[in-house]
Amino acid sequence: MSVKEKNKLQYFQRYLLKINSISRNPIPFFMSIMKKHGTMVDAYFLKRFYLTTDPEVIRYIFQKNNKNYVKTNRTIDPVREQIGNGLLTSEGAYWLKQRRSIQPGFHRKRLEDISITMVNEINAYMDEVLDVYAANNESFVLDKEMMHLAYRLVSKSLFGSEVADEKLKLMDKAISEGQEYTVDLIRRPYLRFWLRLNGEFKKNQENKRMSQELIMDIINERKKATTPQNDLLQMLLETEYEDGSKMTDEQLLDESLVLYVAGHETTALALTWAIYLISTHSAVEQQLYQNTLSNFSDKDPAFSDLRSMGYVTQVIDETMRMYPPAWLLDRKAIEDDEVGGYKINKNQDIFCFTYGMHRNPEYWENPDDFNPDRFSDENKKKHVPHAYMPFGAGPRLCIGNNFAMMEMQLILSMFAKRYRFEVVKDQKIEVQPLITLRPRNGIKVKIHKR
Ligand code: HEM
């Protein structure tokens, strides 16, 4: 091989290595181009796209001119293929009709009833799982456990307590395997053919069929029940369109699956990062503990206590600033457009880089420091408008935001009262940005009872 050929090969190898490392974790690459080129960047990586951390641009796309922007096919098609055409995956007039009909169902009284189910489940989980880890002084993988807990809470909140645990476990397994399959397909679409050859496609079809059948069984059982429950399934069953009609079985199935899938991983990850940050910041841990004791030392928290959980809420808000579970939101322009002097072409993708916006020193002082005081009532007044959006923005704002905040407030305050977490030493804590922001190798912790 000539020297020239050798150089070419080395260049190509370096290029491939770079692509590989960017695909593995695009956050450092995105941060570096934002630092170099500002808050709206016309970038190229395999395809041309805009990357933005500009709150005004994001507001324009998600709110002011949201009708001109849809989710990109690359991410949403595989999700739709997996969980059907529900709130998260639908677009246009159909999405609007569903959103308008379902939104009122997330009312205060329903959340209050769900909070009772949640507190019972959290107590049971602490007794059955965390107390055992504590008694055995055994370490465990925090993100895995938070995923189990969030599954447990979302299934009970969706389907009530009368569904057998065995059925829920089967469904959890089928749905979580389906999610892994979908994530794989989004990240590496070229694998589609290989997944058919190696049997994964067939296995996934089987999982899909099983979870759909299980949910349809629950829906049919519920339709026969004489006493109405106050869970999310009941809310879907009672949802009425403007003409007085109700959802079909297919719509009930799709919307249940969407709530199930959208409702647990994001929450589990926010909890994981919160516990990690609390355990590595002793002043925050102490304040959280004192706050919990002064609010409900001798009882479980209730819905009416949520308002006085100011400090827990600040900790959650600050956690989602540093580690937004939905770290990147993508949109595609339907027609040519212009924002802030930038021309956006029809079909062009725009990535709203929430993680980058939340860590931008132009909007946040010392953005890499964990400081829940940023979210005190007084300090919130000083925030740059729209520079914080863990739940998205505009008409497609997360429909489960109040549900998720309540769940995290209850869990973190109940944990704080009973336990102290300790992050096991000598682990490399690194982010793994897939669709959501996971810890790459998991976070190992130990737990001590107070
Ligand atoms: C910490 C927890 C959560 C975070 C950070 C989060 C974040 C988000 C974000 C950023 C979006 C907007 C996506 C976009 O515009 O592309 C969204 C949408 C959505 N979320 Fe959440 N979410 C959380 C919890 C939940 C829960 C608990 C539920 C259900 C019980 C839920 C159900 C949904 C649904 C159905 C949508 C689609 C709404 C629509 O397009 O109309 N989420 N979420």
XYZ file of C-alpha atoms and ligand atoms in Angstrom:
493
model
C 0.000 0.000 0.000
C 1.379 3.403 -0.952
C 1.852 6.170 1.655
C -0.982 8.139 0.025
C -3.322 5.140 0.247
C -2.286 4.508 3.848
C -3.050 8.133 4.804
C -6.442 7.897 3.107
C -7.271 4.715 5.035
C -6.188 6.276 8.338
C -8.313 9.350 7.615
C -11.287 7.111 6.845
C -10.727 5.079 10.030
C -10.551 8.271 12.118
C -13.747 9.520 10.439
C -15.546 6.247 11.233
C -14.314 6.361 14.830
C -15.631 9.911 15.149
C -19.044 8.931 13.733
C -19.118 5.997 16.106
C -18.265 8.094 19.153
C -20.802 10.789 18.199
C -23.527 8.172 17.711
C -22.596 6.681 21.077
C -23.019 10.007 22.849
C -23.844 13.059 20.705
C -24.101 15.436 23.697
C -20.408 16.528 23.855
C -20.422 17.060 20.061
C -23.645 19.106 20.223
C -22.313 21.118 23.191
C -19.078 21.888 21.378
C -20.790 23.116 18.197
C -23.206 25.244 20.215
C -20.280 26.759 22.118
C -18.467 27.551 18.888
C -21.376 28.710 16.733
C -24.104 30.018 19.065
C -27.650 28.999 19.890
C -28.925 28.249 16.362
C -26.653 26.116 14.242
C -27.088 24.931 10.691
C -25.346 21.574 11.112
C -24.557 18.481 9.119
C -24.150 14.978 10.433
C -25.172 12.340 7.884
C -28.019 14.805 7.048
C -28.552 18.587 7.225
C -30.393 19.843 10.302
C -30.768 22.825 12.609
C -29.712 22.433 16.207
C -31.019 25.031 18.603
C -30.914 26.007 22.260
C -32.491 29.408 21.671
C -35.586 29.756 23.905
C -37.248 32.166 21.470
C -36.703 29.886 18.462
C -37.969 26.890 20.435
C -40.986 28.860 21.580
C -41.722 29.810 17.984
C -41.548 26.190 16.801
C -43.444 24.624 19.700
C -45.958 27.366 20.300
C -46.302 30.366 17.992
C -46.133 28.493 14.687
C -46.522 24.922 15.974
C -48.910 24.030 13.143
C -45.994 24.124 10.715
C -43.988 21.503 12.632
C -44.489 17.768 13.106
C -42.431 15.103 14.815
C -39.807 13.572 12.511
C -40.595 10.213 10.859
C -37.261 8.787 11.928
C -38.274 8.715 15.586
C -42.028 8.644 15.553
C -42.711 5.964 12.897
C -41.053 3.089 14.807
C -42.831 4.208 18.016
C -46.183 4.321 16.212
C -45.504 0.899 14.716
C -44.967 -0.384 18.241
C -47.651 1.327 20.333
C -50.196 2.541 17.789
C -51.694 5.917 17.014
C -52.225 7.556 20.409
C -51.552 11.031 21.829
C -47.782 10.741 21.660
C -47.641 9.474 18.088
C -50.590 11.068 16.252
C -50.560 14.376 14.383
C -52.910 17.021 12.961
C -56.673 17.059 13.388
C -56.834 13.566 14.893
C -54.253 14.420 17.582
C -56.096 17.672 18.427
C -59.412 15.854 18.805
C -57.839 13.262 21.131
C -55.929 15.841 23.157
C -59.003 18.065 23.649
C -61.083 15.094 24.772
C -58.510 13.451 27.053
C -56.962 16.537 28.702
C -59.931 17.313 31.018
C -59.660 13.783 32.445
C -56.390 14.644 34.199
C -58.297 16.776 36.698
C -57.494 17.473 40.330
C -59.910 15.004 41.882
C -58.603 12.139 39.728
C -55.001 12.970 40.643
C -56.019 13.102 44.296
C -57.509 9.584 44.096
C -54.451 8.328 42.222
C -52.186 9.814 44.912
C -53.734 7.399 47.448
C -52.970 4.413 45.185
C -49.435 5.739 44.723
C -48.722 6.174 48.449
C -49.916 2.601 49.122
C -47.743 1.227 46.332
C -44.671 3.210 47.403
C -45.064 1.918 50.966
C -45.424 -1.662 49.720
C -42.378 -1.262 47.478
C -40.255 0.138 50.328
C -41.299 -2.724 52.651
C -40.841 -5.483 50.053
C -37.777 -4.292 48.169
C -35.784 -1.400 49.647
C -35.997 -2.538 53.273
C -34.534 -5.875 52.189
C -31.597 -4.215 50.413
C -31.037 -2.096 53.532
C -31.230 -5.068 55.914
C -28.720 -7.053 53.816
C -26.454 -4.036 53.231
C -26.639 -5.043 49.577
C -25.908 -2.691 46.669
C -28.303 -2.494 43.716
C -28.692 -0.710 40.376
C -30.742 2.377 41.090
C -32.082 3.020 37.573
C -33.336 -0.577 37.268
C -35.168 -0.310 40.586
C -36.679 3.069 39.735
C -37.925 1.567 36.479
C -39.621 -1.277 38.421
C -41.208 1.199 40.805
C -42.408 3.527 38.042
C -43.901 0.560 36.129
C -45.680 -0.538 39.240
C -47.114 2.938 39.854
C -48.166 3.592 36.285
C -49.883 0.209 35.908
C -51.818 0.655 39.142
C -52.710 4.267 38.255
C -53.851 3.188 34.799
C -55.614 -0.059 35.480
C -56.425 0.136 39.187
C -55.655 -2.405 41.823
C -58.032 -5.139 40.728
C -55.758 -6.415 37.938
C -53.693 -9.407 39.067
C -50.006 -8.666 39.650
C -49.051 -11.658 37.484
C -50.874 -10.105 34.516
C -49.164 -6.758 35.082
C -45.758 -8.423 35.278
C -46.323 -10.197 31.950
C -47.379 -6.910 30.409
C -44.371 -5.039 31.839
C -42.037 -7.617 30.355
C -43.669 -7.561 26.918
C -43.816 -3.767 26.808
C -40.293 -3.153 28.063
C -38.835 -5.645 25.580
C -40.849 -3.898 22.871
C -39.344 -0.587 23.927
C -35.800 -1.934 23.687
C -36.612 -3.192 20.194
C -37.995 0.228 19.169
C -35.004 2.126 20.569
C -32.709 -0.175 18.615
C -34.655 0.450 15.433
C -34.587 4.236 15.862
C -30.859 4.337 16.562
C -29.867 1.847 13.920
C -32.601 1.761 11.242
C -30.336 -0.244 8.932
C -30.826 -3.181 11.328
C -34.424 -3.673 10.212
C -33.531 -6.430 7.756
C -31.167 -8.135 10.218
C -33.820 -8.069 12.964
C -36.121 -9.997 10.628
C -33.409 -12.563 9.958
C -32.345 -13.119 13.568
C -35.869 -13.688 14.877
C -36.133 -10.432 16.902
C -38.880 -9.095 14.638
C -40.990 -12.213 15.185
C -40.403 -12.109 18.941
C -41.436 -8.469 18.977
C -44.638 -9.202 17.041
C -45.448 -11.863 19.626
C -44.793 -9.403 22.503
C -46.982 -6.819 20.818
C -49.824 -9.272 20.367
C -49.558 -10.399 23.982
C -49.573 -6.886 25.479
C -52.484 -5.853 23.262
C -54.477 -8.927 24.287
C -53.754 -8.355 27.970
C -54.854 -4.726 27.790
C -57.979 -5.595 25.773
C -58.891 -8.184 28.450
C -58.586 -5.505 31.128
C -60.686 -3.073 29.074
C -63.407 -5.681 28.465
C -63.484 -6.663 32.151
C -63.773 -3.029 33.131
C -66.644 -2.416 30.741
C -68.600 -5.124 32.565
C -67.846 -3.722 36.051
C -70.714 -2.110 37.908
C -68.754 0.231 40.164
C -66.591 2.788 38.319
C -62.938 3.084 39.357
C -61.035 6.317 39.562
C -57.984 5.448 37.483
C -56.712 6.535 34.084
C -58.479 3.714 32.227
C -61.787 4.880 33.663
C -60.874 8.373 32.503
C -60.338 7.061 28.950
C -63.592 5.072 29.070
C -65.503 8.166 30.158
C -63.857 10.455 27.580
C -66.525 11.908 25.331
C -66.115 13.603 21.963
C -68.002 16.773 21.086
C -70.758 14.743 19.374
C -71.241 12.672 22.546
C -69.595 9.513 21.160
C -66.967 7.497 23.056
C -63.614 5.966 22.058
C -63.567 2.739 20.072
C -61.750 -0.312 21.477
C -58.811 0.389 19.170
C -58.534 3.973 20.425
C -58.782 2.818 24.043
C -55.988 0.345 23.422
C -53.722 2.875 21.686
C -54.206 5.580 24.315
C -53.692 3.130 27.202
C -50.457 1.905 25.638
C -49.230 5.460 25.091
C -49.875 6.447 28.715
C -48.221 3.256 29.882
C -45.099 3.767 27.799
C -44.798 7.576 28.085
C -45.595 7.477 31.769
C -42.829 5.449 33.319
C -39.344 5.696 31.796
C -39.072 9.489 31.928
C -40.239 9.527 35.554
C -37.919 6.660 36.516
C -34.941 8.484 35.012
C -35.737 11.807 36.678
C -35.946 9.929 39.997
C -32.657 8.142 39.346
C -30.798 11.371 38.600
C -32.472 13.100 41.560
C -31.397 10.396 44.023
C -27.891 10.425 42.557
C -27.620 14.223 42.956
C -29.173 14.279 46.438
C -26.830 11.544 47.680
C -23.772 13.357 46.399
C -24.767 16.754 47.912
C -25.025 16.362 51.670
C -26.414 19.862 52.382
C -29.295 19.220 49.963
C -29.871 15.801 51.499
C -30.088 17.288 54.988
C -32.428 20.059 53.947
C -34.685 17.588 52.159
C -34.805 15.365 55.237
C -35.597 18.271 57.594
C -38.222 19.549 55.204
C -39.892 16.145 55.029
C -39.856 15.760 58.805
C -41.401 19.150 59.403
C -44.142 18.478 56.839
C -45.225 14.978 57.810
C -43.037 13.328 60.413
C -45.798 11.081 61.768
C -47.864 10.291 58.663
C -47.686 9.543 54.967
C -47.835 12.511 52.606
C -51.258 13.289 51.185
C -52.393 15.164 48.099
C -53.059 18.228 50.246
C -49.394 18.206 51.382
C -48.063 18.616 47.844
C -48.370 22.389 48.007
C -46.087 22.556 51.033
C -43.440 20.345 49.413
C -41.551 23.379 48.151
C -38.050 22.051 48.648
C -38.720 18.583 47.143
C -40.179 20.346 44.121
C -37.080 22.570 43.810
C -34.866 19.468 43.914
C -36.924 17.820 41.157
C -36.926 20.974 39.004
C -33.169 21.382 39.349
C -32.587 17.693 38.591
C -34.587 17.954 35.369
C -32.654 21.094 34.442
C -29.374 19.189 34.653
C -30.658 15.859 33.367
C -33.811 16.455 31.313
C -35.172 12.940 30.608
C -36.403 14.165 27.193
C -33.059 15.712 26.314
C -33.725 16.371 22.606
C -37.041 17.118 20.909
C -37.212 16.864 17.163
C -39.474 18.522 14.648
C -39.742 18.715 10.856
C -41.010 21.771 8.954
C -44.104 21.134 6.819
C -43.577 24.315 4.756
C -40.753 26.822 4.260
C -40.493 29.160 7.202
C -38.232 31.740 8.806
C -37.349 32.323 12.427
C -34.943 34.843 13.949
C -33.500 35.551 10.499
C -32.885 31.835 9.755
C -34.520 30.297 6.733
C -36.058 26.904 7.400
C -36.728 24.742 4.376
C -39.723 22.497 3.898
C -38.935 19.009 5.354
C -35.886 20.291 7.239
C -35.342 18.762 10.675
C -34.863 20.960 13.736
C -33.487 19.514 16.937
C -34.424 21.446 20.064
C -31.576 20.562 22.345
C -33.171 20.870 25.775
C -30.077 19.547 27.577
C -27.927 22.229 25.903
C -30.423 24.989 26.706
C -30.579 23.894 30.359
C -26.759 23.948 30.569
C -26.138 27.136 28.608
C -24.199 29.702 30.733
C -26.046 32.490 28.877
C -29.230 31.388 30.638
C -27.956 29.709 33.809
C -25.157 30.814 36.119
C -22.678 27.975 36.771
C -24.909 25.597 34.834
C -23.006 22.457 35.859
C -23.597 23.094 39.578
C -26.505 21.354 41.267
C -28.314 24.093 43.152
C -32.024 23.594 43.950
C -32.184 27.194 45.239
C -32.368 28.313 41.620
C -35.983 27.215 41.751
C -37.030 29.060 44.920
C -40.057 31.325 44.310
C -37.806 34.370 44.509
C -35.111 33.066 42.140
C -37.594 31.718 39.595
C -38.571 35.331 38.842
C -35.041 35.892 37.524
C -35.081 32.981 35.037
C -34.657 33.722 31.350
C -38.183 33.207 29.956
C -38.790 29.800 28.330
C -35.220 28.570 28.981
C -36.550 25.648 31.037
C -38.770 23.049 29.417
C -38.389 19.484 30.732
C -42.006 18.746 29.788
C -41.854 20.333 26.330
C -43.895 23.397 25.396
C -46.958 24.627 23.540
C -49.993 22.520 22.681
C -47.963 19.278 22.820
C -46.746 19.918 26.343
C -46.574 16.659 28.305
C -50.121 15.730 29.306
C -48.805 13.802 32.304
C -46.734 16.652 33.807
C -48.838 17.082 36.967
C -49.133 13.318 37.345
C -45.340 12.949 37.051
C -44.567 15.815 39.444
C -46.945 14.362 42.031
C -45.422 10.896 41.659
C -41.867 12.216 42.079
C -42.788 14.458 45.033
C -44.409 11.536 46.843
C -41.586 9.091 46.140
C -38.716 11.412 47.014
C -40.279 12.667 50.222
C -41.239 9.154 51.378
C -37.747 7.887 50.565
C -36.090 10.863 52.292
C -37.989 10.170 55.486
C -37.008 6.505 55.670
C -33.607 6.212 53.961
C -30.259 7.680 53.144
C -28.809 6.576 49.800
C -25.090 6.103 49.226
C -23.623 6.056 45.733
C -21.100 3.199 45.535
C -17.567 4.591 45.020
C -15.359 4.200 41.944
C -18.047 4.115 39.296
C -17.951 6.199 36.161
C -21.270 8.009 35.979
C -21.915 8.871 32.378
C -25.011 9.812 30.405
C -26.341 7.630 27.609
C -28.618 9.731 25.446
C -31.035 7.375 23.706
C -34.594 8.646 23.266
C -34.351 9.435 26.968
C -31.318 10.363 29.053
C -30.160 7.205 30.813
C -27.047 6.535 32.909
C -24.792 4.509 30.598
C -23.622 1.816 32.997
C -26.337 2.221 35.566
C -25.811 3.780 39.000
C -24.995 1.406 41.833
C -26.167 2.480 45.286
C -26.533 1.236 48.824
C -29.345 2.222 51.082
C -29.362 2.884 54.848
C -32.427 3.126 57.040
C -32.623 6.235 59.228
C -40.535 13.254 34.488
C -41.468 12.716 33.753
C -41.841 13.142 32.350
C -41.140 13.916 31.467
C -39.789 14.591 31.653
C -41.955 14.008 30.265
C -41.597 14.738 29.144
C -42.412 14.888 28.030
C -42.112 15.750 26.919
C -40.850 16.603 26.764
C -43.140 15.656 26.032
C -43.275 16.419 24.714
C -42.656 15.666 23.566
C -42.625 16.476 22.284
O -43.186 17.568 22.217
O -42.010 15.985 21.319
C -44.100 14.703 26.586
C -45.260 14.314 25.963
C -46.139 13.403 26.498
N -46.084 12.812 27.742
Fe -44.658 13.116 29.130
N -43.096 13.267 30.449
C -43.070 12.733 31.712
C -44.054 11.953 32.295
C -45.229 11.564 31.693
C -46.267 10.791 32.340
C -46.248 10.315 33.777
C -47.252 10.569 31.392
C -48.559 9.838 31.502
C -49.138 9.446 32.587
C -46.808 11.223 30.169
C -47.509 11.218 28.982
C -47.165 11.968 27.878
C -47.964 11.986 26.660
C -49.230 11.191 26.377
C -47.326 12.892 25.785
C -47.784 13.310 24.405
C -48.692 14.517 24.536
C -49.182 15.084 23.230
O -48.429 15.103 22.258
O -50.332 15.524 23.226
N -45.586 11.819 30.398
N -43.628 14.263 27.803
